[in-house]
PDB file of C-alpha atoms in Angstrom:
ATOM      1  CA  LYS A   4      57.042  -8.066  25.702  1.00  0.00           C
ATOM      2  CA  ASN A   5      55.566  -5.829  28.393  1.00  0.00           C
ATOM      3  CA  GLN A   6      51.901  -6.657  28.791  1.00  0.00           C
ATOM      4  CA  VAL A   7      49.053  -6.196  31.224  1.00  0.00           C
ATOM      5  CA  GLU A   8      46.175  -8.681  31.137  1.00  0.00           C
ATOM      6  CA  GLN A   9      42.904  -8.131  32.986  1.00  0.00           C
ATOM      7  CA  SER A  10      40.012 -10.398  33.825  1.00  0.00           C
ATOM      8  CA  PRO A  11      37.149 -10.643  33.577  1.00  0.00           C
ATOM      9  CA  GLN A  12      36.547  -8.538  30.474  1.00  0.00           C
ATOM     10  CA  SER A  13      33.157  -7.541  31.848  1.00  0.00           C
ATOM     11  CA  LEU A  14      31.176  -8.145  35.007  1.00  0.00           C
ATOM     12  CA  ILE A  15      27.611  -7.529  36.131  1.00  0.00           C
ATOM     13  CA  ILE A  16      26.787  -7.492  39.828  1.00  0.00           C
ATOM     14  CA  LEU A  17      23.901  -6.386  42.011  1.00  0.00           C
ATOM     15  CA  GLU A  18      24.115  -3.258  44.095  1.00  0.00           C
ATOM     16  CA  GLY A  19      25.536  -3.962  47.532  1.00  0.00           C
ATOM     17  CA  LYS A  20      27.531  -7.003  46.441  1.00  0.00           C
ATOM     18  CA  ASN A  21      31.315  -7.289  46.458  1.00  0.00           C
ATOM     19  CA  CYS A  22      33.522  -8.078  43.492  1.00  0.00           C
ATOM     20  CA  THR A  23      37.171  -8.663  42.670  1.00  0.00           C
ATOM     21  CA  LEU A  24      38.941  -7.736  39.473  1.00  0.00           C
ATOM     22  CA  GLN A  25      42.216  -9.344  38.419  1.00  0.00           C
ATOM     23  CA  CYS A  26      45.359  -8.054  36.733  1.00  0.00           C
ATOM     24  CA  ASN A  27      48.429 -10.003  35.605  1.00  0.00           C
ATOM     25  CA  TYR A  28      51.439  -8.255  34.168  1.00  0.00           C
ATOM     26  CA  THR A  29      54.759  -9.094  32.574  1.00  0.00           C
ATOM     27  CA  VAL A  30      56.287  -5.603  32.774  1.00  0.00           C
ATOM     28  CA  SER A  31      59.865  -5.756  33.926  1.00  0.00           C
ATOM     29  CA  PRO A  32      61.581  -4.032  35.532  1.00  0.00           C
ATOM     30  CA  PHE A  33      58.605  -2.845  37.518  1.00  0.00           C
ATOM     31  CA  SER A  34      58.118   0.514  39.193  1.00  0.00           C
ATOM     32  CA  ASN A  35      54.506   0.718  40.300  1.00  0.00           C
ATOM     33  CA  LEU A  36      50.980  -0.428  39.553  1.00  0.00           C
ATOM     34  CA  ARG A  37      47.876   1.695  39.546  1.00  0.00           C
ATOM     35  CA  TRP A  38      44.196   0.969  39.274  1.00  0.00           C
ATOM     36  CA  TYR A  39      42.231   3.582  37.363  1.00  0.00           C
ATOM     37  CA  LYS A  40      38.479   4.079  37.168  1.00  0.00           C
ATOM     38  CA  GLN A  41      37.112   5.350  33.884  1.00  0.00           C
ATOM     39  CA  ASP A  42      33.526   6.515  33.738  1.00  0.00           C
ATOM     40  CA  THR A  43      31.849   6.596  30.342  1.00  0.00           C
ATOM     41  CA  GLY A  44      32.919   9.679  28.405  1.00  0.00           C
ATOM     42  CA  ARG A  45      35.561  10.616  30.962  1.00  0.00           C
ATOM     43  CA  GLY A  46      39.275  10.124  31.275  1.00  0.00           C
ATOM     44  CA  PRO A  47      40.771   7.564  33.675  1.00  0.00           C
ATOM     45  CA  VAL A  48      41.088   8.602  37.329  1.00  0.00           C
ATOM     46  CA  SER A  49      43.681   7.028  39.603  1.00  0.00           C
ATOM     47  CA  LEU A  50      42.274   5.001  42.525  1.00  0.00           C
ATOM     48  CA  THR A  51      45.400   3.449  44.047  1.00  0.00           C
ATOM     49  CA  ILE A  52      49.119   3.221  43.444  1.00  0.00           C
ATOM     50  CA  MET A  53      51.306   0.400  44.732  1.00  0.00           C
ATOM     51  CA  THR A  54      55.051  -0.079  44.583  1.00  0.00           C
ATOM     52  CA  PHE A  55      57.078  -3.270  44.731  1.00  0.00           C
ATOM     53  CA  SER A  56      57.134  -3.420  48.525  1.00  0.00           C
ATOM     54  CA  GLU A  57      53.418  -2.827  49.087  1.00  0.00           C
ATOM     55  CA  ASN A  58      50.976  -5.723  49.386  1.00  0.00           C
ATOM     56  CA  THR A  59      47.713  -3.934  49.913  1.00  0.00           C
ATOM     57  CA  LYS A  60      46.294  -0.442  49.727  1.00  0.00           C
ATOM     58  CA  SER A  61      42.808   0.847  50.342  1.00  0.00           C
ATOM     59  CA  ASN A  62      40.875   3.850  49.118  1.00  0.00           C
ATOM     60  CA  GLY A  63      37.443   3.849  50.688  1.00  0.00           C
ATOM     61  CA  ARG A  64      35.542   0.818  49.400  1.00  0.00           C
ATOM     62  CA  TYR A  65      38.362  -0.040  46.990  1.00  0.00           C
ATOM     63  CA  THR A  66      41.170  -2.331  48.142  1.00  0.00           C
ATOM     64  CA  ALA A  67      44.054  -3.230  45.849  1.00  0.00           C
ATOM     65  CA  THR A  68      46.503  -6.053  46.435  1.00  0.00           C
ATOM     66  CA  LEU A  69      49.826  -6.728  44.793  1.00  0.00           C
ATOM     67  CA  ASP A  70      51.986  -9.839  44.626  1.00  0.00           C
ATOM     68  CA  ALA A  71      55.159  -8.694  42.915  1.00  0.00           C
ATOM     69  CA  ASP A  72      56.596 -12.220  42.913  1.00  0.00           C
ATOM     70  CA  THR A  73      53.772 -13.662  40.833  1.00  0.00           C
ATOM     71  CA  LYS A  74      53.139 -10.335  39.073  1.00  0.00           C
ATOM     72  CA  GLN A  75      49.483 -10.284  40.012  1.00  0.00           C
ATOM     73  CA  SER A  76      47.201  -7.603  41.376  1.00  0.00           C
ATOM     74  CA  SER A  77      43.563  -7.459  42.312  1.00  0.00           C
ATOM     75  CA  LEU A  78      41.040  -4.731  42.991  1.00  0.00           C
ATOM     76  CA  HIS A  79      38.300  -5.569  45.464  1.00  0.00           C
ATOM     77  CA  ILE A  80      35.189  -3.421  45.593  1.00  0.00           C
ATOM     78  CA  THR A  81      33.101  -3.712  48.730  1.00  0.00           C
ATOM     79  CA  ALA A  82      29.378  -2.993  48.988  1.00  0.00           C
ATOM     80  CA  SER A  83      29.104  -1.878  45.389  1.00  0.00           C
ATOM     81  CA  GLN A  84      27.087   1.179  44.429  1.00  0.00           C
ATOM     82  CA  LEU A  85      25.468   2.148  41.159  1.00  0.00           C
ATOM     83  CA  SER A  86      28.149   4.803  40.731  1.00  0.00           C
ATOM     84  CA  ASP A  87      30.804   2.089  40.655  1.00  0.00           C
ATOM     85  CA  SER A  88      29.662   1.206  37.143  1.00  0.00           C
ATOM     86  CA  ALA A  89      32.699   2.022  35.025  1.00  0.00           C
ATOM     87  CA  SER A  90      35.748   0.494  33.391  1.00  0.00           C
ATOM     88  CA  TYR A  91      38.569  -0.366  35.776  1.00  0.00           C
ATOM     89  CA  ILE A  92      41.991  -0.273  34.216  1.00  0.00           C
ATOM     90  CA  CYS A  93      45.176  -1.775  35.601  1.00  0.00           C
ATOM     91  CA  VAL A  94      48.221   0.289  34.639  1.00  0.00           C
ATOM     92  CA  VAL A  95      51.813  -0.748  35.228  1.00  0.00           C
ATOM     93  CA  ARG A  96      54.759   1.594  35.048  1.00  0.00           C
ATOM     94  CA  GLY A  97      58.028   0.106  34.002  1.00  0.00           C
ATOM     95  CA  VAL A  98      61.433   1.515  34.614  1.00  0.00           C
ATOM     96  CA  MET A  99      63.178   2.667  31.510  1.00  0.00           C
ATOM     97  CA  ASN A 100      65.742   5.326  31.083  1.00  0.00           C
ATOM     98  CA  TYR A 101      66.261   6.417  27.574  1.00  0.00           C
ATOM     99  CA  GLY A 102      66.234   9.944  26.331  1.00  0.00           C
ATOM    100  CA  GLY A 103      65.505  11.003  29.878  1.00  0.00           C
ATOM    101  CA  SER A 104      62.120   9.265  30.030  1.00  0.00           C
ATOM    102  CA  GLN A 105      61.115   7.833  33.393  1.00  0.00           C
ATOM    103  CA  GLY A 106      59.211   4.954  31.906  1.00  0.00           C
ATOM    104  CA  ASN A 107      55.937   4.601  30.121  1.00  0.00           C
ATOM    105  CA  LEU A 108      52.585   3.474  31.415  1.00  0.00           C
ATOM    106  CA  ILE A 109      51.449   0.057  30.168  1.00  0.00           C
ATOM    107  CA  PHE A 110      47.656  -0.237  30.209  1.00  0.00           C
ATOM    108  CA  GLY A 111      45.416  -3.238  30.440  1.00  0.00           C
ATOM    109  CA  LYS A 112      42.244  -3.335  28.355  1.00  0.00           C
ATOM    110  CA  GLY A 113      40.131  -2.857  31.446  1.00  0.00           C
ATOM    111  CA  THR A 114      37.222  -4.630  33.107  1.00  0.00           C
ATOM    112  CA  LYS A 115      33.814  -3.151  32.405  1.00  0.00           C
ATOM    113  CA  LEU A 116      31.783  -3.324  35.614  1.00  0.00           C
ATOM    114  CA  SER A 117      28.035  -2.835  35.634  1.00  0.00           C
ATOM    115  CA  VAL A 118      26.254  -2.503  38.958  1.00  0.00           C
ATOM    116  CA  LYS A 119      22.535  -3.154  38.723  1.00  0.00           C
ATOM    117  CA  PRO A 120      19.876  -2.097  41.260  1.00  0.00           C
TER     118      PRO A 120
ATOM    119  CA  GLU B   6      41.162  23.841  40.106  1.00  0.00           C
ATOM    120  CA  ALA B   7      40.322  23.088  36.485  1.00  0.00           C
ATOM    121  CA  GLY B   8      41.260  19.657  35.225  1.00  0.00           C
ATOM    122  CA  VAL B   9      42.778  18.666  31.915  1.00  0.00           C
ATOM    123  CA  THR B  10      40.575  19.785  29.057  1.00  0.00           C
ATOM    124  CA  GLN B  11      40.530  18.560  25.489  1.00  0.00           C
ATOM    125  CA  PHE B  12      38.964  19.942  22.351  1.00  0.00           C
ATOM    126  CA  PRO B  13      37.027  18.867  20.423  1.00  0.00           C
ATOM    127  CA  SER B  14      35.214  16.105  22.266  1.00  0.00           C
ATOM    128  CA  HIS B  15      34.343  14.441  18.974  1.00  0.00           C
ATOM    129  CA  SER B  16      35.650  14.798  15.433  1.00  0.00           C
ATOM    130  CA  VAL B  17      34.461  13.055  12.305  1.00  0.00           C
ATOM    131  CA  ILE B  18      36.593  13.512   9.199  1.00  0.00           C
ATOM    132  CA  GLU B  19      37.190  11.807   5.911  1.00  0.00           C
ATOM    133  CA  LYS B  20      40.272   9.855   5.034  1.00  0.00           C
ATOM    134  CA  GLY B  21      42.962  12.163   3.754  1.00  0.00           C
ATOM    135  CA  GLN B  22      41.802  15.198   5.706  1.00  0.00           C
ATOM    136  CA  THR B  23      43.689  16.921   8.495  1.00  0.00           C
ATOM    137  CA  VAL B  24      42.582  17.130  12.111  1.00  0.00           C
ATOM    138  CA  THR B  25      44.115  18.995  15.024  1.00  0.00           C
ATOM    139  CA  LEU B  26      43.397  18.000  18.592  1.00  0.00           C
ATOM    140  CA  ARG B  27      44.063  20.338  21.477  1.00  0.00           C
ATOM    141  CA  CYS B  28      44.917  19.678  25.100  1.00  0.00           C
ATOM    142  CA  ASP B  29      45.052  22.177  27.945  1.00  0.00           C
ATOM    143  CA  PRO B  30      46.856  20.662  30.927  1.00  0.00           C
ATOM    144  CA  ILE B  31      46.353  21.538  34.565  1.00  0.00           C
ATOM    145  CA  SER B  32      47.977  24.896  35.217  1.00  0.00           C
ATOM    146  CA  GLY B  33      51.539  24.516  36.434  1.00  0.00           C
ATOM    147  CA  HIS B  34      51.996  20.953  35.191  1.00  0.00           C
ATOM    148  CA  ASP B  35      55.206  20.777  33.195  1.00  0.00           C
ATOM    149  CA  ASN B  36      54.574  17.233  31.985  1.00  0.00           C
ATOM    150  CA  LEU B  37      52.055  16.551  29.262  1.00  0.00           C
ATOM    151  CA  TYR B  38      51.301  13.177  27.709  1.00  0.00           C
ATOM    152  CA  TRP B  39      49.305  12.010  24.724  1.00  0.00           C
ATOM    153  CA  TYR B  40      47.715   8.563  24.611  1.00  0.00           C
ATOM    154  CA  ARG B  41      45.438   6.769  22.194  1.00  0.00           C
ATOM    155  CA  ARG B  42      42.894   3.986  22.482  1.00  0.00           C
ATOM    156  CA  VAL B  43      41.798   2.316  19.300  1.00  0.00           C
ATOM    157  CA  MET B  44      38.689   0.132  19.205  1.00  0.00           C
ATOM    158  CA  GLY B  45      39.069  -3.054  21.198  1.00  0.00           C
ATOM    159  CA  LYS B  46      42.613  -2.275  22.286  1.00  0.00           C
ATOM    160  CA  GLU B  47      44.243  -0.889  25.373  1.00  0.00           C
ATOM    161  CA  ILE B  48      45.275   2.724  25.845  1.00  0.00           C
ATOM    162  CA  LYS B  49      48.757   3.255  24.438  1.00  0.00           C
ATOM    163  CA  PHE B  50      51.350   5.929  25.024  1.00  0.00           C
ATOM    164  CA  LEU B  51      52.155   8.311  22.161  1.00  0.00           C
ATOM    165  CA  LEU B  52      54.498  10.935  23.549  1.00  0.00           C
ATOM    166  CA  HIS B  53      55.603  12.963  26.536  1.00  0.00           C
ATOM    167  CA  PHE B  54      56.427  16.665  26.755  1.00  0.00           C
ATOM    168  CA  VAL B  55      58.363  18.341  29.513  1.00  0.00           C
ATOM    169  CA  LYS B  56      57.447  21.967  29.134  1.00  0.00           C
ATOM    170  CA  GLU B  57      57.894  22.625  25.411  1.00  0.00           C
ATOM    171  CA  SER B  58      60.402  19.826  24.792  1.00  0.00           C
ATOM    172  CA  LYS B  59      59.575  16.347  23.542  1.00  0.00           C
ATOM    173  CA  GLN B  60      60.965  14.019  26.199  1.00  0.00           C
ATOM    174  CA  ASP B  61      59.827  10.772  24.617  1.00  0.00           C
ATOM    175  CA  GLU B  62      58.009  10.294  21.346  1.00  0.00           C
ATOM    176  CA  SER B  63      58.621   6.579  21.016  1.00  0.00           C
ATOM    177  CA  GLY B  64      54.909   5.828  20.810  1.00  0.00           C
ATOM    178  CA  MET B  65      54.113   8.017  17.818  1.00  0.00           C
ATOM    179  CA  PRO B  66      52.890   5.637  15.103  1.00  0.00           C
ATOM    180  CA  ASN B  67      54.302   7.429  12.064  1.00  0.00           C
ATOM    181  CA  ASN B  68      55.200  10.796  10.598  1.00  0.00           C
ATOM    182  CA  ARG B  69      51.579  11.643   9.879  1.00  0.00           C
ATOM    183  CA  PHE B  70      51.322  12.589  13.539  1.00  0.00           C
ATOM    184  CA  LEU B  71      52.798  15.872  14.738  1.00  0.00           C
ATOM    185  CA  ALA B  72      52.619  17.079  18.316  1.00  0.00           C
ATOM    186  CA  GLU B  73      53.587  20.522  19.484  1.00  0.00           C
ATOM    187  CA  ARG B  74      53.614  22.387  22.755  1.00  0.00           C
ATOM    188  CA  THR B  75      54.796  25.853  21.923  1.00  0.00           C
ATOM    189  CA  GLY B  76      55.359  27.946  25.025  1.00  0.00           C
ATOM    190  CA  GLY B  77      55.018  24.915  27.254  1.00  0.00           C
ATOM    191  CA  THR B  78      51.323  25.405  27.953  1.00  0.00           C
ATOM    192  CA  TYR B  79      48.692  23.789  25.761  1.00  0.00           C
ATOM    193  CA  SER B  80      49.530  21.118  23.231  1.00  0.00           C
ATOM    194  CA  THR B  81      48.206  20.173  19.822  1.00  0.00           C
ATOM    195  CA  LEU B  82      48.279  16.845  18.043  1.00  0.00           C
ATOM    196  CA  LYS B  83      47.846  17.048  14.297  1.00  0.00           C
ATOM    197  CA  VAL B  84      47.076  14.091  12.087  1.00  0.00           C
ATOM    198  CA  GLN B  85      47.800  14.753   8.416  1.00  0.00           C
ATOM    199  CA  PRO B  86      46.600  13.030   6.301  1.00  0.00           C
ATOM    200  CA  ALA B  87      44.241  10.977   8.430  1.00  0.00           C
ATOM    201  CA  GLU B  88      43.805   7.274   7.706  1.00  0.00           C
ATOM    202  CA  LEU B  89      41.033   4.891   8.731  1.00  0.00           C
ATOM    203  CA  GLU B  90      43.227   3.207  11.353  1.00  0.00           C
ATOM    204  CA  ASP B  91      43.689   6.534  13.143  1.00  0.00           C
ATOM    205  CA  SER B  92      40.154   6.299  14.505  1.00  0.00           C
ATOM    206  CA  GLY B  93      40.044   6.047  18.272  1.00  0.00           C
ATOM    207  CA  VAL B  94      39.976   8.075  21.445  1.00  0.00           C
ATOM    208  CA  TYR B  95      42.925  10.371  22.036  1.00  0.00           C
ATOM    209  CA  PHE B  96      43.643  11.169  25.664  1.00  0.00           C
ATOM    210  CA  CYS B  97      45.843  13.847  27.074  1.00  0.00           C
ATOM    211  CA  ALA B  98      47.236  13.746  30.600  1.00  0.00           C
ATOM    212  CA  SER B  99      49.367  16.076  32.676  1.00  0.00           C
ATOM    213  CA  SER B 100      51.448  15.715  35.802  1.00  0.00           C
ATOM    214  CA  PRO B 101      53.541  18.033  37.944  1.00  0.00           C
ATOM    215  CA  THR B 102      56.922  16.327  38.199  1.00  0.00           C
ATOM    216  CA  GLY B 103      57.043  13.418  35.775  1.00  0.00           C
ATOM    217  CA  GLY B 104      58.573  11.120  38.376  1.00  0.00           C
ATOM    218  CA  LEU B 105      57.835   7.408  38.560  1.00  0.00           C
ATOM    219  CA  GLY B 106      55.254   7.864  41.313  1.00  0.00           C
ATOM    220  CA  ASP B 107      53.728  10.962  39.777  1.00  0.00           C
ATOM    221  CA  THR B 108      49.972  10.885  39.238  1.00  0.00           C
ATOM    222  CA  GLN B 109      48.892  11.649  35.710  1.00  0.00           C
ATOM    223  CA  TYR B 110      45.576  13.448  35.417  1.00  0.00           C
ATOM    224  CA  PHE B 111      43.661  12.574  32.302  1.00  0.00           C
ATOM    225  CA  GLY B 112      41.394  14.659  30.158  1.00  0.00           C
ATOM    226  CA  PRO B 113      38.061  13.326  28.880  1.00  0.00           C
ATOM    227  CA  GLY B 114      39.534  12.461  25.484  1.00  0.00           C
ATOM    228  CA  THR B 115      38.759  13.333  21.892  1.00  0.00           C
ATOM    229  CA  ARG B 116      36.908  10.682  19.928  1.00  0.00           C
ATOM    230  CA  LEU B 117      38.221  10.725  16.368  1.00  0.00           C
ATOM    231  CA  THR B 118      36.359   8.932  13.613  1.00  0.00           C
ATOM    232  CA  VAL B 119      37.954   8.718  10.173  1.00  0.00           C
ATOM    233  CA  LEU B 120      35.536   7.699   7.416  1.00  0.00           C
TER     234      LEU B 120
END
């Protein structure tokens, strides 16, 4: 069964500190993996996208890593800010071709990050 | 450029009633997706439109759910009759090409509560 598991479920850190969020997946075959940020009351916004051949990708203070062999990804946030408080969702896209579909997105439950002053 | 918009933002209805959710995608995006997040669960795919055609509706839970996208612009998702387990947040997303690396842009969601 295609699944995406994230840890921790929630995390509280102090402003300025770093943190790392984890994602394990069993989706196969695999196309790409994205990390989304979802602010309260908003829809998810894509932070990074990584394909099979990519090991690391950065977007400002966000750095994502991918180990396609072990099916693990992480999102590292450097020098956290209050505005980083949000849910971070790992989303894996499989490769399926039926009825013309390019493959659905498989979502993790997310990690709720709270950054405190 | 306006993002994906959804209406209403919240809806509270009684079991057995009908509710219609609307999604306006980003202008020019042929691909439109509906997703749902029920309490304590992950976001799950419902269906995918390419223009006005249903490309994939494998995630639709049952025949009480009807999605339309007449004219290939905005889309509606009707739940009739609503049941308690339909409560959740319904997200709409749109993308330009629908390819594997395509970015889907999400709307803010409609929170549906069925009493």
